[in-house]
Amino acid sequence: MSRKKSQKSKGSNSPSSCGIPPAKENGKVGSEAHTNGMVLSGRPSLSNSGEFYDIAFKVMLVGDSGVGKTCLLVRFKDGAFLAGSFISTVGIDFRNKVLNVDGVKVKLQIWDTAGQERFRSVTHAYYRDAHALLLLYDVTNKSSFDNIQVTTAPWQDPKVQCHTAAIVKPSSMLGMLGMVVYYR
Ligand SMILES: Nc1nc2c(ncn2[C@@H]2O[C@H](COP(=O)(O)OP(=O)(O)OP(=O)(O)O)[C@@H](O)[C@H]2O)c(=O)[nH]1
């Protein structure tokens, strides 16, 4: 059995810019203050899926091709595992998920980037206004961990100001996947 990935960046759900446009979704413009893509408001906004949320974050999944970025996202969003033959992501794609964290509705806009080197310049352009980077590697492939240095180079630009938050150790839940988390 094989699975097909759709052509990335060509879906109707792609926003026109890298940032999250929370207050303008579905034509709703609220009175919220916006800071670097984050919604800081007393009133909830409405996401494309029709769910209300209080605050939004842009999160990037980054890592070598084949480390499992798409599988992780599909698992997180839909609860399913993409088994079958591997078809590489082309370009970039994103999915939204609204979580309830201590009574606050948090919208995560999670971007799945192509791991192949030929797409690097495209995907790096999307780092700029991201709030967090999830750097994935294959625990059975050391070079995929070493390459994290390369993939985070644009993020480490002093003008961008980021902080290393944590290295999440691979667990049985993540299978072969390892994860390094950056946030700002
Ligand atoms: N054994 C095992 N296989 C996995 C795991 N996660 C993903 N895979 C397999 O690894 C392959 C690549 O997964 P993808 O999620 O498409 O990889 P990707 O990082 O998105 O790759 P690109 O789109 O090229 O950047 C697929 O065949 C998956 O079935 C895991 O935790 N354990």
Coordinates of N, CA and C and ligand atoms in Angstrom, one line a residue:
M1 N 0.8 -1.2 0.0 CA 0.0 0.0 0.0 C 0.9 1.2 0.0
S2 N 0.5 2.2 -0.8 CA 1.3 3.4 -0.8 C 0.5 4.6 -0.4
R3 N 1.1 5.6 0.1 CA 0.4 6.8 0.4 C 1.0 8.0 -0.5
K4 N 0.1 8.9 -0.8 CA 0.5 10.0 -1.6 C 0.5 11.3 -0.8
K5 N 1.5 12.2 -0.9 CA 1.4 13.5 -0.3 C 0.9 14.4 -1.4
S6 N 0.1 15.4 -1.0 CA -0.3 16.3 -2.0 C 0.8 17.3 -2.2
Q7 N 0.7 18.0 -3.4 CA 1.7 19.1 -3.7 C 1.6 20.1 -2.6
K8 N 2.7 20.5 -2.0 CA 2.7 21.4 -0.9 C 2.7 22.9 -1.4
S9 N 2.2 23.7 -0.6 CA 2.1 25.2 -0.9 C 1.1 25.5 -2.0
K10 N 0.4 24.5 -2.4 CA -0.5 24.9 -3.5 C -2.0 24.7 -3.0
G11 N -2.1 24.3 -1.8 CA -3.5 24.1 -1.3 C -4.2 25.4 -1.1
S12 N -5.5 25.3 -1.0 CA -6.3 26.5 -0.8 C -6.1 27.1 0.6
N13 N -5.6 26.2 1.5 CA -5.5 26.7 2.9 C -4.2 27.4 3.2
S14 N -3.3 27.7 2.2 CA -2.1 28.3 2.5 C -2.3 29.8 2.6
P15 N -1.8 30.4 3.7 CA -2.0 31.9 3.9 C -1.0 32.6 2.9
S16 N -1.3 33.9 2.7 CA -0.5 34.6 1.8 C 0.8 35.0 2.3
S17 N 1.0 35.0 3.6 CA 2.3 35.3 4.2 C 2.7 34.3 5.1
C18 N 4.0 34.4 5.7 CA 4.5 33.5 6.6 C 3.8 33.6 8.0
G19 N 3.2 34.7 8.3 CA 2.7 34.9 9.7 C 1.3 34.4 9.8
I20 N 0.8 34.4 11.0 CA -0.5 34.0 11.3 C -1.4 35.2 11.3
P21 N -2.4 35.2 10.5 CA -3.3 36.3 10.4 C -4.6 36.1 11.3
P22 N -4.4 36.0 12.6 CA -5.6 35.5 13.4 C -6.8 36.4 13.4
A23 N -6.7 37.7 13.4 CA -7.9 38.5 13.6 C -8.6 38.6 12.3
K24 N -8.0 38.3 11.2 CA -8.7 38.5 9.9 C -9.3 37.2 9.3
E25 N -9.1 36.1 10.0 CA -9.6 34.9 9.5 C -11.1 34.9 9.4
N26 N -11.6 34.4 8.3 CA -13.1 34.4 8.1 C -13.7 35.8 8.1
G27 N -12.8 36.8 7.8 CA -13.3 38.1 7.7 C -13.5 38.8 9.0
K28 N -13.2 38.1 10.1 CA -13.5 38.7 11.4 C -12.3 39.5 11.8
V29 N -12.5 40.8 12.1 CA -11.5 41.6 12.6 C -11.9 42.1 14.0
G30 N -11.2 41.7 15.0 CA -11.5 42.0 16.4 C -10.7 43.2 16.8
S31 N -10.8 43.5 18.1 CA -10.0 44.6 18.7 C -8.7 44.2 19.4
E32 N -8.2 43.0 19.0 CA -7.1 42.4 19.6 C -5.8 43.2 19.3
A33 N -4.8 43.2 20.2 CA -3.5 43.7 19.9 C -2.7 42.5 19.4
H34 N -1.9 42.8 18.3 CA -1.1 41.7 17.7 C 0.3 41.9 17.9
T35 N 1.0 40.9 18.4 CA 2.5 41.0 18.6 C 3.1 39.8 17.9
N36 N 3.9 40.0 16.8 CA 4.6 39.0 16.2 C 3.8 37.7 16.0
G37 N 2.6 37.9 15.4 CA 1.8 36.8 15.1 C 1.0 36.2 16.3
M38 N 1.2 36.8 17.5 CA 0.5 36.2 18.6 C -0.7 37.1 18.9
V39 N -1.8 36.5 19.3 CA -3.0 37.2 19.6 C -3.1 37.5 21.1
L40 N -3.1 38.7 21.4 CA -3.2 39.1 22.9 C -4.6 39.8 23.0
S41 N -5.6 39.1 23.4 CA -6.9 39.8 23.4 C -7.8 39.3 24.5
G42 N -8.8 40.1 24.8 CA -9.8 39.7 25.7 C -10.9 39.0 25.1
R43 N -11.0 39.1 23.8 CA -12.0 38.4 23.0 C -11.4 37.3 22.2
P44 N -12.1 36.1 22.1 CA -11.5 35.1 21.2 C -11.6 35.4 19.8
S45 N -10.7 34.8 19.0 CA -10.8 34.9 17.5 C -11.3 33.6 17.0
L46 N -11.6 33.6 15.7 CA -12.2 32.4 15.0 C -11.2 31.9 14.0
S47 N -10.8 30.6 14.1 CA -9.9 30.0 13.2 C -10.6 29.5 11.9
N48 N -9.9 29.2 10.9 CA -10.5 28.7 9.6 C -11.4 27.5 9.8
S49 N -11.1 26.7 10.8 CA -11.9 25.5 11.0 C -13.1 25.8 11.9
G50 N -13.3 27.1 12.2 CA -14.5 27.5 12.9 C -14.4 27.4 14.4
E51 N -13.2 27.1 14.9 CA -12.9 27.0 16.3 C -12.5 28.4 16.9
F52 N -12.9 28.7 18.1 CA -12.5 29.9 18.7 C -11.2 29.7 19.4
Y53 N -10.3 30.7 19.5 CA -9.1 30.6 20.2 C -8.7 31.9 20.8
D54 N -7.9 31.9 21.9 CA -7.5 33.1 22.6 C -6.1 33.5 22.2
I55 N -5.2 32.6 21.8 CA -3.8 32.9 21.5 C -3.3 32.0 20.4
A56 N -2.4 32.5 19.6 CA -2.0 31.7 18.5 C -0.5 31.6 18.4
F57 N 0.1 30.5 18.0 CA 1.5 30.4 17.9 C 1.8 29.7 16.6
K58 N 2.9 30.1 16.0 CA 3.4 29.5 14.7 C 4.6 28.6 15.1
V59 N 4.5 27.3 14.8 CA 5.5 26.3 15.1 C 6.0 25.6 13.9
M60 N 7.3 25.5 13.8 CA 7.9 24.8 12.6 C 8.4 23.5 12.9
L61 N 8.1 22.5 12.0 CA 8.8 21.2 12.1 C 9.9 21.2 11.1
V62 N 11.1 20.9 11.7 CA 12.3 21.0 10.8 C 13.2 19.8 11.0
G63 N 13.8 19.3 10.0 CA 14.7 18.2 10.1 C 15.0 17.6 8.8
D64 N 15.9 16.6 8.8 CA 16.3 16.0 7.5 C 15.1 15.2 6.9
S65 N 15.2 14.9 5.6 CA 14.2 14.2 5.0 C 14.1 12.8 5.6
G66 N 12.9 12.4 5.8 CA 12.6 11.0 6.3 C 12.7 10.8 7.8
V67 N 12.9 11.9 8.6 CA 13.0 11.7 10.0 C 11.6 11.5 10.7
G68 N 10.6 11.9 9.9 CA 9.2 11.6 10.5 C 8.4 12.9 10.8
K69 N 8.7 14.0 10.2 CA 8.0 15.3 10.5 C 6.5 15.2 10.1
T70 N 6.3 14.7 8.9 CA 4.9 14.6 8.4 C 4.1 13.6 9.3
C71 N 4.7 12.5 9.6 CA 4.1 11.5 10.5 C 3.7 12.0 11.8
L72 N 4.6 12.8 12.4 CA 4.4 13.4 13.7 C 3.2 14.4 13.6
L73 N 3.2 15.2 12.6 CA 2.1 16.2 12.5 C 0.7 15.5 12.3
V74 N 0.7 14.5 11.4 CA -0.6 13.8 11.1 C -1.0 13.1 12.4
R75 N -0.1 12.5 13.1 CA -0.4 11.8 14.4 C -1.0 12.8 15.4
F76 N -0.4 14.0 15.5 CA -0.8 15.0 16.4 C -2.2 15.6 16.1
K77 N -2.3 15.8 14.8 CA -3.6 16.5 14.3 C -4.7 15.5 14.2
D78 N -4.5 14.3 13.6 CA -5.6 13.4 13.3 C -5.6 12.1 14.1
G79 N -4.5 11.9 14.8 CA -4.4 10.7 15.6 C -4.0 9.4 14.8
A80 N -3.6 9.6 13.5 CA -3.4 8.5 12.7 C -1.9 8.4 12.4
F81 N -1.4 7.2 12.1 CA 0.0 7.0 11.7 C 0.1 6.7 10.2
L82 N 0.9 7.4 9.5 CA 1.0 7.2 8.0 C 2.0 6.1 7.8
A83 N 1.4 4.9 7.6 CA 2.3 3.8 7.3 C 2.4 3.6 5.8
G84 N 3.2 2.8 5.3 CA 3.3 2.6 3.8 C 4.6 3.2 3.3
S85 N 4.7 3.2 2.0 CA 5.9 3.7 1.3 C 6.0 5.3 1.6
F86 N 7.2 5.7 1.7 CA 7.6 7.1 2.0 C 7.6 8.0 0.8
I87 N 6.8 9.0 0.8 CA 6.9 10.0 -0.3 C 7.2 11.3 0.3
S88 N 8.3 11.9 -0.2 CA 8.9 13.1 0.5 C 8.0 14.4 0.3
T89 N 8.0 15.2 1.3 CA 7.2 16.5 1.2 C 7.9 17.4 0.2
V90 N 7.1 18.1 -0.6 CA 7.5 19.1 -1.6 C 7.2 20.5 -1.0
G91 N 8.2 21.3 -0.7 CA 8.0 22.6 -0.2 C 7.6 22.7 1.2
I92 N 6.4 23.2 1.5 CA 5.9 23.4 2.8 C 4.4 23.3 2.9
D93 N 3.9 23.0 4.1 CA 2.5 22.9 4.3 C 2.2 23.2 5.8
F94 N 1.0 23.4 6.1 CA 0.7 23.6 7.6 C -0.7 23.1 7.9
R95 N -0.8 22.8 9.2 CA -2.1 22.4 9.8 C -2.4 23.2 11.1
N96 N -3.6 23.5 11.4 CA -4.0 24.1 12.6 C -4.6 23.2 13.6
K97 N -4.2 23.4 14.9 CA -4.9 22.6 15.9 C -5.1 23.5 17.1
V98 N -6.3 23.5 17.6 CA -6.7 24.3 18.8 C -6.7 23.4 20.0
L99 N -5.9 23.8 21.0 CA -5.8 23.0 22.3 C -6.4 23.8 23.4
N100 N -6.9 23.1 24.4 CA -7.3 23.8 25.6 C -6.3 23.6 26.7
V101 N -5.6 24.7 27.1 CA -4.5 24.6 28.1 C -4.9 25.5 29.3
D102 N -5.3 24.8 30.3 CA -5.7 25.5 31.6 C -6.8 26.5 31.3
G103 N -7.8 26.1 30.4 CA -8.9 27.0 30.1 C -8.6 28.0 29.1
V104 N -7.4 28.1 28.6 CA -7.1 29.0 27.5 C -7.0 28.2 26.2
K105 N -7.7 28.7 25.2 CA -7.7 28.1 23.9 C -6.5 28.5 23.1
V106 N -5.6 27.6 22.8 CA -4.3 27.9 22.2 C -4.3 27.3 20.8
K107 N -4.2 28.2 19.8 CA -4.1 27.7 18.4 C -2.7 27.5 18.0
L108 N -2.4 26.3 17.6 CA -1.0 26.0 17.0 C -1.1 25.9 15.5
Q109 N -0.4 26.8 14.8 CA -0.3 26.6 13.4 C 1.0 25.9 13.1
I110 N 1.0 24.7 12.8 CA 2.2 23.8 12.7 C 2.6 23.6 11.2
W111 N 3.8 24.1 10.9 CA 4.3 24.0 9.5 C 5.2 22.8 9.4
D112 N 4.9 22.0 8.3 CA 5.7 20.8 8.0 C 6.6 21.2 6.8
T113 N 7.9 21.3 7.1 CA 8.8 21.7 6.0 C 9.4 20.5 5.3
A114 N 9.8 20.7 4.0 CA 10.5 19.6 3.3 C 11.9 19.5 3.8
G115 N 12.3 18.2 4.1 CA 13.6 18.0 4.6 C 14.7 18.0 3.6
Q116 N 14.4 17.9 2.3 CA 15.4 17.8 1.3 C 16.1 19.1 1.1
E117 N 17.4 19.0 0.9 CA 18.3 20.2 0.9 C 17.8 21.2 -0.2
R118 N 17.3 20.7 -1.3 CA 17.0 21.6 -2.4 C 15.8 22.5 -2.0
F119 N 15.1 22.3 -0.9 CA 14.0 23.1 -0.5 C 14.5 24.1 0.6
R120 N 15.7 24.0 1.0 CA 16.1 24.7 2.3 C 15.9 26.2 2.2
S121 N 16.3 26.8 1.0 CA 16.1 28.3 1.0 C 14.6 28.7 1.1
V122 N 13.8 27.8 0.6 CA 12.3 28.1 0.6 C 11.9 28.0 2.1
T123 N 12.2 26.9 2.7 CA 11.7 26.7 4.1 C 12.3 27.7 5.1
H124 N 13.6 28.1 4.9 CA 14.2 29.1 5.8 C 13.4 30.4 5.8
A125 N 12.8 30.7 4.7 CA 12.1 32.0 4.7 C 10.9 32.0 5.6
Y126 N 10.4 30.8 6.0 CA 9.3 30.8 6.9 C 9.7 30.8 8.4
Y127 N 11.0 30.7 8.7 CA 11.4 30.8 10.1 C 11.1 32.1 10.8
R128 N 11.1 33.1 10.0 CA 11.2 34.5 10.5 C 10.3 34.9 11.6
D129 N 9.0 34.6 11.5 CA 8.1 35.0 12.5 C 7.5 33.8 13.3
A130 N 8.3 32.7 13.3 CA 7.9 31.5 14.0 C 8.1 31.7 15.5
H131 N 7.3 31.1 16.3 CA 7.5 31.2 17.8 C 8.3 30.1 18.3
A132 N 8.3 29.0 17.6 CA 9.0 27.8 18.1 C 9.4 26.9 16.9
L133 N 10.6 26.3 17.0 CA 11.1 25.3 16.1 C 11.2 24.0 16.7
L134 N 10.6 23.0 16.1 CA 10.8 21.6 16.6 C 11.7 20.9 15.7
L135 N 12.9 20.6 16.1 CA 14.0 20.1 15.3 C 14.0 18.6 15.5
L136 N 13.6 17.8 14.4 CA 13.5 16.4 14.6 C 14.7 15.7 14.0
Y137 N 15.1 14.6 14.6 CA 16.1 13.8 14.0 C 15.8 12.3 14.2
D138 N 16.5 11.5 13.5 CA 16.3 10.0 13.6 C 17.3 9.5 14.5
V139 N 16.9 8.9 15.6 CA 17.9 8.4 16.6 C 18.8 7.3 16.0
T140 N 18.5 6.7 14.9 CA 19.3 5.7 14.3 C 20.2 6.3 13.2
N141 N 20.2 7.6 13.1 CA 21.0 8.3 12.0 C 21.7 9.5 12.6
K142 N 23.0 9.4 12.9 CA 23.7 10.5 13.6 C 23.7 11.7 12.7
S143 N 23.9 11.6 11.4 CA 24.0 12.8 10.6 C 22.8 13.6 10.6
S144 N 21.6 13.0 10.9 CA 20.4 13.7 10.9 C 20.4 14.6 12.2
F145 N 21.1 14.2 13.2 CA 21.2 15.0 14.4 C 22.3 16.1 14.2
D146 N 23.4 15.8 13.5 CA 24.4 16.8 13.2 C 23.9 17.9 12.3
N147 N 23.0 17.5 11.4 CA 22.5 18.5 10.5 C 21.6 19.6 11.1
I148 N 21.2 19.3 12.4 CA 20.4 20.3 13.1 C 21.2 21.7 13.1
Q149 N 22.5 21.6 13.2 CA 23.3 22.9 13.2 C 23.0 23.6 11.9
V150 N 22.9 22.9 10.8 CA 22.7 23.6 9.5 C 21.3 24.1 9.4
T151 N 20.4 23.3 9.8 CA 19.0 23.8 9.7 C 18.6 24.9 10.6
T152 N 19.3 25.1 11.7 CA 19.0 26.2 12.6 C 19.8 27.4 12.4
A153 N 20.7 27.4 11.4 CA 21.6 28.6 11.1 C 20.8 29.9 11.0
P154 N 19.7 29.9 10.2 CA 19.0 31.2 10.0 C 18.3 31.6 11.3
W155 N 17.9 30.6 12.1 CA 17.2 30.9 13.4 C 18.2 31.5 14.4
Q156 N 19.5 31.2 14.3 CA 20.5 31.6 15.2 C 21.0 33.0 14.9
D157 N 20.5 33.6 13.9 CA 20.8 35.0 13.5 C 20.6 35.9 14.8
P158 N 21.6 36.7 15.2 CA 21.4 37.5 16.4 C 20.2 38.5 16.3
K159 N 19.8 38.8 15.1 CA 18.7 39.8 15.0 C 17.4 39.0 15.3
V160 N 17.4 37.7 15.2 CA 16.2 37.0 15.4 C 15.9 36.7 16.9
Q161 N 17.0 36.6 17.7 CA 16.9 36.5 19.1 C 16.1 35.2 19.5
C162 N 16.7 34.1 19.7 CA 16.0 32.9 20.1 C 16.7 32.3 21.3
H163 N 16.1 31.4 22.0 CA 16.6 30.8 23.1 C 16.4 29.3 23.0
T164 N 17.5 28.5 23.3 CA 17.3 27.1 23.3 C 16.5 26.7 24.5
A165 N 15.5 25.9 24.3 CA 14.6 25.6 25.4 C 14.9 24.2 26.0
A166 N 15.0 23.2 25.2 CA 15.1 21.9 25.7 C 15.4 20.9 24.6
I167 N 16.1 19.8 25.0 CA 16.2 18.7 24.1 C 15.3 17.6 24.7
V168 N 14.3 17.3 23.8 CA 13.4 16.3 24.3 C 13.9 14.9 23.9
K169 N 14.1 14.1 24.9 CA 14.8 12.8 24.6 C 13.8 11.9 23.9
P170 N 14.3 11.1 23.0 CA 13.3 10.1 22.3 C 12.7 9.2 23.3
S171 N 11.5 8.9 23.2 CA 10.8 8.0 24.1 C 10.2 6.9 23.2
S172 N 9.6 5.9 23.9 CA 9.0 4.8 23.1 C 7.8 5.4 22.3
M173 N 7.2 6.5 22.8 CA 6.1 7.0 22.1 C 6.5 7.6 20.8
L174 N 7.7 8.2 20.8 CA 8.2 8.8 19.6 C 8.9 7.9 18.6
G175 N 9.1 6.6 19.0 CA 9.7 5.6 18.1 C 11.1 6.1 17.8
M176 N 11.4 6.2 16.5 CA 12.8 6.5 16.1 C 13.0 8.0 16.2
L177 N 12.1 8.7 16.6 CA 12.2 10.2 16.4 C 12.8 10.8 17.7
G178 N 13.7 11.8 17.4 CA 14.3 12.6 18.5 C 13.8 14.0 18.2
M179 N 13.9 14.8 19.3 CA 13.3 16.2 19.0 C 14.1 17.2 19.9
V180 N 14.5 18.3 19.3 CA 15.1 19.4 20.0 C 14.1 20.6 19.8
V181 N 13.8 21.3 20.9 CA 12.8 22.4 20.8 C 13.5 23.7 21.0
Y182 N 13.2 24.6 20.2 CA 13.7 26.0 20.3 C 12.4 26.9 20.5
Y183 N 12.5 27.9 21.2 CA 11.3 28.8 21.3 C 11.8 30.2 21.5
R184 N 11.0 31.2 21.3 CA 11.3 32.6 21.7 C 10.1 33.3 22.1
Ligands
LIG1 N1 9.8 3.0 12.6 C1 9.3 4.3 12.5 N2 9.1 4.8 11.3 C2 8.7 6.1 11.2 C3 8.4 6.8 12.4 N3 8.0 8.1 12.0 C4 8.0 8.0 10.6 N4 8.4 6.8 10.2 C5 8.5 6.4 8.8 O1 9.5 7.3 8.2 C6 9.2 7.6 6.9 C7 9.3 9.1 6.6 O2 8.3 9.7 7.3 P1 7.8 11.2 7.0 O3 7.1 11.7 8.2 O4 7.2 11.3 5.7 O5 9.3 12.0 6.9 P2 9.5 13.6 6.7 O6 10.5 14.0 7.8 O7 8.3 14.3 6.7 O8 10.3 13.6 5.3 P3 10.3 14.8 4.3 O9 8.9 15.0 3.9 O10 11.2 14.3 3.1 O11 11.0 16.0 4.9 C8 7.8 7.0 6.6 O12 8.0 5.8 5.8 C9 7.3 6.7 7.9 O13 6.4 5.6 7.9 C10 8.6 6.3 13.7 O14 8.5 6.9 14.7 N5 9.1 5.0 13.7

